[in-house]
């Protein structure tokens, strides 16, 4: 009986797990983010600060800028290759909480 139940369980559960799997697209140039009519905000993310148009911006001001841009805003995160993954994930999480649906990641620096 055990040999029969386990394959059935896997057969019925697998499609639901596949639907929740994260989707990863192949790398695309930054110009791909610029397509369309939705407003775009480009942020330079450093280890200790966030820059908007080259100027440091605090979290409350960033939230205000994103709210003014509207619900279909696209955000491009420019991060240095040396930036910790933890910091990048924190930024993605913060943007998700703010309701930003489209976030593009652009790495800068020399690939080694």
mmCIF file of C-alpha atoms in Angstrom:
data_model
loop_
_atom_site.group_PDB
_atom_site.id
_atom_site.type_symbol
_atom_site.label_atom_id
_atom_site.label_comp_id
_atom_site.label_asym_id
_atom_site.label_seq_id
_atom_site.Cartn_x
_atom_site.Cartn_y
_atom_site.Cartn_z
ATOM 1 C CA UNK A 1 0.000 0.000 0.000
ATOM 2 C CA UNK A 2 2.823 2.427 0.883
ATOM 3 C CA UNK A 3 4.403 1.904 -2.516
ATOM 4 C CA UNK A 4 1.180 2.953 -4.198
ATOM 5 C CA UNK A 5 0.349 6.016 -2.066
ATOM 6 C CA UNK A 6 3.690 7.796 -2.370
ATOM 7 C CA UNK A 7 3.727 7.973 -6.202
ATOM 8 C CA UNK A 8 0.132 9.197 -6.156
ATOM 9 C CA UNK A 9 1.007 11.880 -3.644
ATOM 10 C CA UNK A 10 3.944 13.023 -5.750
ATOM 11 C CA UNK A 11 1.852 12.992 -8.939
ATOM 12 C CA UNK A 12 -0.833 15.213 -7.443
ATOM 13 C CA UNK A 13 1.436 17.518 -5.418
ATOM 14 C CA UNK A 14 4.100 18.202 -8.056
ATOM 15 C CA UNK A 15 2.001 20.548 -10.253
ATOM 16 C CA UNK A 16 1.139 22.759 -7.290
ATOM 17 C CA UNK A 17 4.811 23.058 -6.339
ATOM 18 C CA UNK A 18 5.761 23.886 -9.925
ATOM 19 C CA UNK A 19 3.220 26.725 -10.008
ATOM 20 C CA UNK A 20 4.911 28.381 -7.019
ATOM 21 C CA UNK A 21 8.445 27.989 -8.364
ATOM 22 C CA UNK A 22 10.300 31.278 -8.887
ATOM 23 C CA UNK A 23 10.717 32.394 -12.474
ATOM 24 C CA UNK A 24 14.078 33.582 -13.685
ATOM 25 C CA UNK A 25 14.507 35.286 -17.027
ATOM 26 C CA UNK A 26 17.793 35.396 -18.899
ATOM 27 C CA UNK A 27 19.843 38.586 -18.533
ATOM 28 C CA UNK A 28 18.687 41.507 -20.659
ATOM 29 C CA UNK A 29 20.185 44.932 -21.300
ATOM 30 C CA UNK A 30 18.972 47.868 -19.187
ATOM 31 C CA UNK A 31 17.310 49.244 -22.311
ATOM 32 C CA UNK A 32 14.706 46.468 -21.965
ATOM 33 C CA UNK A 33 13.496 48.109 -18.753
ATOM 34 C CA UNK A 34 13.090 51.431 -20.561
ATOM 35 C CA UNK A 35 10.482 50.056 -22.985
ATOM 36 C CA UNK A 36 6.844 51.013 -22.484
ATOM 37 C CA UNK A 37 5.053 53.964 -20.946
ATOM 38 C CA UNK A 38 5.432 53.086 -17.256
ATOM 39 C CA UNK A 39 7.563 55.478 -15.200
ATOM 40 C CA UNK A 40 11.044 54.247 -14.330
ATOM 41 C CA UNK A 41 13.158 54.973 -11.259
ATOM 42 C CA UNK A 42 16.868 54.104 -11.276
ATOM 43 C CA UNK A 43 18.501 53.562 -7.897
ATOM 44 C CA UNK A 44 22.193 53.071 -7.164
ATOM 45 C CA UNK A 45 22.441 50.764 -4.158
ATOM 46 C CA UNK A 46 25.542 51.012 -1.991
ATOM 47 C CA UNK A 47 26.327 49.080 1.173
ATOM 48 C CA UNK A 48 25.291 51.969 3.416
ATOM 49 C CA UNK A 49 23.050 54.178 1.253
ATOM 50 C CA UNK A 50 20.715 54.445 -1.720
ATOM 51 C CA UNK A 51 21.300 57.051 -4.432
ATOM 52 C CA UNK A 52 18.610 58.580 -6.646
ATOM 53 C CA UNK A 53 20.061 60.682 -9.483
ATOM 54 C CA UNK A 54 23.432 60.593 -7.716
ATOM 55 C CA UNK A 55 22.065 62.028 -4.464
ATOM 56 C CA UNK A 56 21.571 60.026 -1.255
ATOM 57 C CA UNK A 57 17.924 59.407 -0.437
ATOM 58 C CA UNK A 58 16.411 58.216 2.854
ATOM 59 C CA UNK A 59 13.810 55.437 3.046
ATOM 60 C CA UNK A 60 10.822 57.764 3.729
ATOM 61 C CA UNK A 61 11.682 59.955 0.717
ATOM 62 C CA UNK A 62 12.190 56.867 -1.457
ATOM 63 C CA UNK A 63 8.752 55.588 -0.468
ATOM 64 C CA UNK A 64 7.252 58.967 -1.396
ATOM 65 C CA UNK A 65 8.997 59.008 -4.795
ATOM 66 C CA UNK A 66 7.740 55.506 -5.586
ATOM 67 C CA UNK A 67 4.172 56.337 -4.528
ATOM 68 C CA UNK A 68 4.197 59.454 -6.729
ATOM 69 C CA UNK A 69 5.463 57.384 -9.675
ATOM 70 C CA UNK A 70 2.350 55.205 -9.514
ATOM 71 C CA UNK A 71 1.510 51.523 -9.180
ATOM 72 C CA UNK A 72 3.078 50.464 -12.483
ATOM 73 C CA UNK A 73 6.489 52.004 -11.763
ATOM 74 C CA UNK A 74 9.576 50.083 -12.881
ATOM 75 C CA UNK A 75 12.621 50.202 -10.613
ATOM 76 C CA UNK A 76 16.157 49.527 -11.840
ATOM 77 C CA UNK A 77 18.612 48.639 -9.083
ATOM 78 C CA UNK A 78 22.200 49.345 -10.074
ATOM 79 C CA UNK A 79 24.427 47.392 -7.707
ATOM 80 C CA UNK A 80 28.161 46.905 -7.575
ATOM 81 C CA UNK A 81 29.344 43.337 -8.059
ATOM 82 C CA UNK A 82 30.998 43.541 -4.642
ATOM 83 C CA UNK A 83 27.730 44.355 -2.833
ATOM 84 C CA UNK A 84 26.551 41.586 -0.513
ATOM 85 C CA UNK A 85 23.667 39.404 -1.636
ATOM 86 C CA UNK A 86 21.984 40.138 1.680
ATOM 87 C CA UNK A 87 21.793 43.851 0.834
ATOM 88 C CA UNK A 88 20.334 43.137 -2.614
ATOM 89 C CA UNK A 89 17.686 40.811 -1.159
ATOM 90 C CA UNK A 90 16.818 43.439 1.476
ATOM 91 C CA UNK A 91 16.201 45.970 -1.303
ATOM 92 C CA UNK A 92 14.038 43.521 -3.280
ATOM 93 C CA UNK A 93 12.032 42.739 -0.132
ATOM 94 C CA UNK A 94 11.578 46.423 0.695
ATOM 95 C CA UNK A 95 10.383 47.215 -2.826
ATOM 96 C CA UNK A 96 7.977 44.276 -2.705
ATOM 97 C CA UNK A 97 6.476 45.604 0.548
ATOM 98 C CA UNK A 98 6.037 48.997 -1.141
ATOM 99 C CA UNK A 99 4.071 47.328 -3.939
ATOM 100 C CA UNK A 100 6.640 47.644 -6.730
ATOM 101 C CA UNK A 101 5.889 44.867 -9.200
ATOM 102 C CA UNK A 102 8.731 45.251 -11.683
ATOM 103 C CA UNK A 103 12.302 45.392 -10.416
ATOM 104 C CA UNK A 104 15.293 45.090 -12.720
ATOM 105 C CA UNK A 105 18.792 44.312 -11.474
ATOM 106 C CA UNK A 106 21.813 45.839 -13.170
ATOM 107 C CA UNK A 107 25.290 44.934 -11.959
ATOM 108 C CA UNK A 108 28.196 47.300 -12.476
ATOM 109 C CA UNK A 109 31.906 46.773 -12.042
ATOM 110 C CA UNK A 110 34.530 44.561 -13.601
ATOM 111 C CA UNK A 111 33.598 40.883 -13.992
ATOM 112 C CA UNK A 112 36.469 38.707 -12.892
#
